[in-house]
CSV table of C-alpha atoms in Angstrom, one decimal:
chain,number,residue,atom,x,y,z
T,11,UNK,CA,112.0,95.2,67.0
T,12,UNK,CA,113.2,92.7,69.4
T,13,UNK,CA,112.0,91.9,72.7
T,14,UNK,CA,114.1,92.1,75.5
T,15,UNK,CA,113.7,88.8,78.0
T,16,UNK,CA,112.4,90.3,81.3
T,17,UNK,CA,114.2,87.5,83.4
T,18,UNK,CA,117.0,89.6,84.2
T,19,UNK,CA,115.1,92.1,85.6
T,20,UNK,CA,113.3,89.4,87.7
T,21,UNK,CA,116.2,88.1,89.0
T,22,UNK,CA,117.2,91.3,89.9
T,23,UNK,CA,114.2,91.6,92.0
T,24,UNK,CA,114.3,88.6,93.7
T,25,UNK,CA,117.8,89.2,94.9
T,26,UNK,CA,116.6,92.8,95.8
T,27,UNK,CA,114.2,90.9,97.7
T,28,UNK,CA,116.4,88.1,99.5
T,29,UNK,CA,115.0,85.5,97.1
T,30,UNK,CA,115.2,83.1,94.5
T,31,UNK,CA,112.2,82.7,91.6
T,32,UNK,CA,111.8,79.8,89.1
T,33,UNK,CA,111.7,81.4,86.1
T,34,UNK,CA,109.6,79.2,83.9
T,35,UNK,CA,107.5,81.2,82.0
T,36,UNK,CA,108.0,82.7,78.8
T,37,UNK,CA,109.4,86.3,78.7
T,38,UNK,CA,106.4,87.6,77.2
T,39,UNK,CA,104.3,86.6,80.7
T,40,UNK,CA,104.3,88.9,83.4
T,41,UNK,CA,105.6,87.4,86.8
T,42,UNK,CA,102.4,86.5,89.0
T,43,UNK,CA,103.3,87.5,92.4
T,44,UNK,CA,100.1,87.1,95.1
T,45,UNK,CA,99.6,88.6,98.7
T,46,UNK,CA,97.7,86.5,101.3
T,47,UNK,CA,97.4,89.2,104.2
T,48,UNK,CA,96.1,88.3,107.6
T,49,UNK,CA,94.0,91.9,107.9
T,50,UNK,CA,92.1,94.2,105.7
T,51,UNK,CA,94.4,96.6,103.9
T,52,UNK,CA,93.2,99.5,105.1
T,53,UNK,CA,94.4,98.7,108.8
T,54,UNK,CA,97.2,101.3,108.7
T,55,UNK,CA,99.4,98.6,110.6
T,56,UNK,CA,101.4,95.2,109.1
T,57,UNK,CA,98.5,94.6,106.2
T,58,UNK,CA,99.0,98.1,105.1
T,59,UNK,CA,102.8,98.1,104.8
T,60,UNK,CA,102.7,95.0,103.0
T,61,UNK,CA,100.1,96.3,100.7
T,62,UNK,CA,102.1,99.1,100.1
T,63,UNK,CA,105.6,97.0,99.3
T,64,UNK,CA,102.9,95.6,96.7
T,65,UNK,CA,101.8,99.0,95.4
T,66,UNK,CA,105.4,100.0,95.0
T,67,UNK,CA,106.3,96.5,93.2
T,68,UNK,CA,103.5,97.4,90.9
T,69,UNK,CA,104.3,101.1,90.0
T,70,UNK,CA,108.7,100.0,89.9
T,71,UNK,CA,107.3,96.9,87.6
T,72,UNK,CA,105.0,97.8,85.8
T,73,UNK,CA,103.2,95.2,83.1
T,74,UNK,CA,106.0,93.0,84.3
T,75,UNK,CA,104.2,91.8,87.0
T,76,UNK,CA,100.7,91.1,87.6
T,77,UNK,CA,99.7,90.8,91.3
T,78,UNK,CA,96.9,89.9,93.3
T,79,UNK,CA,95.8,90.0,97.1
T,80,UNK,CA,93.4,88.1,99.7
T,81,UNK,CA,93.3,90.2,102.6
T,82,UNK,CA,91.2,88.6,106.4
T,83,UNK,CA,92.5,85.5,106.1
T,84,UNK,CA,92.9,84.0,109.2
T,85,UNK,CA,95.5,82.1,110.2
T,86,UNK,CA,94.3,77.8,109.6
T,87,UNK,CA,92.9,76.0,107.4
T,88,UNK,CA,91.3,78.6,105.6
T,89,UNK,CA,95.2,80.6,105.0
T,90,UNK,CA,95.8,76.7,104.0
T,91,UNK,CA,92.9,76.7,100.9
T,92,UNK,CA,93.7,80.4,100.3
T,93,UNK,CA,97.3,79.7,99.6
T,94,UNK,CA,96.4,76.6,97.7
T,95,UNK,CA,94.3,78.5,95.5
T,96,UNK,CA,96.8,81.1,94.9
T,97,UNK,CA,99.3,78.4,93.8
T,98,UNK,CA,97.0,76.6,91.5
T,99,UNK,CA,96.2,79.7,89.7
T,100,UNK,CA,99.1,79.9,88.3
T,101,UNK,CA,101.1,82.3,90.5
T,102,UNK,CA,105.0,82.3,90.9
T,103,UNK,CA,106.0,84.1,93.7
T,104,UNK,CA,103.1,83.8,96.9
T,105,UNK,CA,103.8,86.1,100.1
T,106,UNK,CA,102.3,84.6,103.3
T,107,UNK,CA,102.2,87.5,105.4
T,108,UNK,CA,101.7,86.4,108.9
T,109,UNK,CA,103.1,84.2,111.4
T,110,UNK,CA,100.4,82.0,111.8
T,111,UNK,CA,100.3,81.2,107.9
T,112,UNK,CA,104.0,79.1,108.2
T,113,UNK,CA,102.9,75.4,108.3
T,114,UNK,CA,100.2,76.3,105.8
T,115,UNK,CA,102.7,77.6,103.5
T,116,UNK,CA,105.5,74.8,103.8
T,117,UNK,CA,102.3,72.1,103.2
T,118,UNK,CA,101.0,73.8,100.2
T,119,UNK,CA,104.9,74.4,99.2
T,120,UNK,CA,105.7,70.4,99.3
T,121,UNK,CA,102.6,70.6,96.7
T,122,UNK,CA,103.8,73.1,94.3
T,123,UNK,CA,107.9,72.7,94.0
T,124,UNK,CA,107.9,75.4,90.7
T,125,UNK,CA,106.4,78.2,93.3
T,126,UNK,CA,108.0,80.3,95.0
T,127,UNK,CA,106.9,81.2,98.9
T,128,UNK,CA,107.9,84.1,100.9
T,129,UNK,CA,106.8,84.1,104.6
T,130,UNK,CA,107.0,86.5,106.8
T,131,UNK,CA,108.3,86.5,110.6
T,132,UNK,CA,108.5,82.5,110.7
T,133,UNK,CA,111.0,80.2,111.5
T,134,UNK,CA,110.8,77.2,109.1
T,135,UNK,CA,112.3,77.3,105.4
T,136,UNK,CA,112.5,74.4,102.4
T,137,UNK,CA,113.6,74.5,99.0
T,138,UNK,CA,111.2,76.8,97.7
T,139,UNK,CA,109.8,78.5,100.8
T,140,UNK,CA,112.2,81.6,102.5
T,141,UNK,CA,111.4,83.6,105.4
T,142,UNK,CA,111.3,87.5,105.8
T,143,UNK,CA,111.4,89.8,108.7
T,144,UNK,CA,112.1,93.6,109.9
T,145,UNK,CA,114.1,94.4,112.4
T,146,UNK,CA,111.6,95.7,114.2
T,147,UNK,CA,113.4,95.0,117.9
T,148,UNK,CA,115.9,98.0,116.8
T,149,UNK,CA,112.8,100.9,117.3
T,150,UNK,CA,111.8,99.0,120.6
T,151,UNK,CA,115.2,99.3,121.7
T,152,UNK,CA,114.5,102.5,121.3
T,153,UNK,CA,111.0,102.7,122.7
T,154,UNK,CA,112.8,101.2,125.6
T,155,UNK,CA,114.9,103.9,126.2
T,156,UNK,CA,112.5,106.7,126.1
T,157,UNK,CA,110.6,104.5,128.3
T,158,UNK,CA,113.6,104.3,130.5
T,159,UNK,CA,113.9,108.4,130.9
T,160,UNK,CA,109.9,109.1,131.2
T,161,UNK,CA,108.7,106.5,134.1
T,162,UNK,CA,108.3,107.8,137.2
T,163,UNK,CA,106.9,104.6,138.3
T,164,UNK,CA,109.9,101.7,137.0
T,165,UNK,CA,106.0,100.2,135.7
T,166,UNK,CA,106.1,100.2,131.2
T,167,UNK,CA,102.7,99.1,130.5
T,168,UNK,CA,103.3,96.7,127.1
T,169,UNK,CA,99.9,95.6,124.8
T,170,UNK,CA,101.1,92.5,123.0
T,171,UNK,CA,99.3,90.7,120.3
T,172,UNK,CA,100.8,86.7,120.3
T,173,UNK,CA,103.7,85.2,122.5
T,174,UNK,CA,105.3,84.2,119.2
T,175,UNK,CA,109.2,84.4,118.8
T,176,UNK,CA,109.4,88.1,117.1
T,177,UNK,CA,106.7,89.7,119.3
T,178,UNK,CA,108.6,88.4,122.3
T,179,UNK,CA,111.6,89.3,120.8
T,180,UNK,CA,110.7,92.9,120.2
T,181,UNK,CA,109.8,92.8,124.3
T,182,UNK,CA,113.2,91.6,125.5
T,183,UNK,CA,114.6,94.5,123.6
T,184,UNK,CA,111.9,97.0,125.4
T,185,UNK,CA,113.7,95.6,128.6
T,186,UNK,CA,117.5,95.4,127.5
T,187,UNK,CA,116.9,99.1,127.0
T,188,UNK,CA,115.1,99.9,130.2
T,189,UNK,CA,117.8,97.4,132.1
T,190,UNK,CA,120.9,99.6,130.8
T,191,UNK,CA,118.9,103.6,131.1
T,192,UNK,CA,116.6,102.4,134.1
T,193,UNK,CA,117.5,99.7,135.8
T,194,UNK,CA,114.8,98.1,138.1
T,195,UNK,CA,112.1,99.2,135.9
T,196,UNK,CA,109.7,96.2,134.6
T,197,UNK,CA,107.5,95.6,131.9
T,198,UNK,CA,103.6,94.3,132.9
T,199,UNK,CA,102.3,92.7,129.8
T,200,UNK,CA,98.9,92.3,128.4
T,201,UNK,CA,98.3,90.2,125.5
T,202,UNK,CA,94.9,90.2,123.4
T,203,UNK,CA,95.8,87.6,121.5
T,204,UNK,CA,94.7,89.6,118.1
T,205,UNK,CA,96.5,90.9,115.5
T,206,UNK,CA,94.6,94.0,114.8
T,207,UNK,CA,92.3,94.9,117.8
């Protein structure tokens, strides 16, 4: 019986996915695709979605893909050594998973040209490093609106993790929809400076 080469399928994934992998490896080897999350996977927030897009890559995939995770790794020099790691273990495709893991990932990238990054919610891409983020600003729009119709007050109280481009971003669109359905009403920010608090 012959085997059928699995690259097709891989390709179709990473297009699925927005990306492109080096496919390298023989067909009989599963594509090694590891997670470097910035919280514990059970935080039913941004860890936990991820880990489920990994859960679901593993159940579509099957023994087509073998993947790993390193979940509370903060954002450094440690993300930096975790990354590293994951590359010199032989992996093909790494997800970096928080904002504060992008000039981490484009270092250890320049390193290992034959891997394949994904990072979420940054800004900075090279030839083997992409970026991926949701659209997150569309459902504070709408936030913003409902905000808009319950005030009494003009006051929208607003708990924000880090003034980083898509946290901010998902703000503005709070008060774009509060300016058009409310207008005078105003945002008081607090930030705690924590991803998971």
């Amino acid at each position: 019986m012959q085997k059928k080469s699995k690259k097709p399928l891989l390709r179709a994934l990473a297009a699925a996915l927005g990306f492109s992998v080096t496919l390298g490896a023989s067909a009989a080897d599963p594509l090694k695709v590891g997670f470097v999350y910035i919280g514990p996977i059970g935080d039913h927030g941004w860890t936990y979605q991820h880990e489920q897009g990994r859960q679901a890559v593993i159940k579509e995939l099957g023994d087509k893909v073998e993947t790993s995770y390193v979940e509370n790794v903060p954002e450094g020099a440690d993300a930096e050594r975790v990354i590293r790691n994951m590359a010199k273990g032989g992996f093909d495709l790494i997800f970096t998973t928080s904002f504060g893991y992008m000039n981490p990932t484009l270092k250890v990238a320049k390193q290992f040209p034959n891997v394949t990054f994904e990072h979420a919610t940054g800004y900075k891409q090279d030839k083997n490093t992409a970026t991926y983020l949701s659209r997150s600003y569309e459902g504070r729009y709408v936030g913003g609106f409902l905000a808009a119709k319950m005030t009494k007050t003009k006051k929208i109280g607003y708990v924000a993790s880090f003034p980083i481009p898509e946290v901010i971003r998902d703000i503005n669109a709070i008060q774009l929809a509060l300016d058009k359905y409310n207008p005078g009403s105003e945002i008081k920010v607090v930030w705690v400076n924590s991803w998971f608090d």
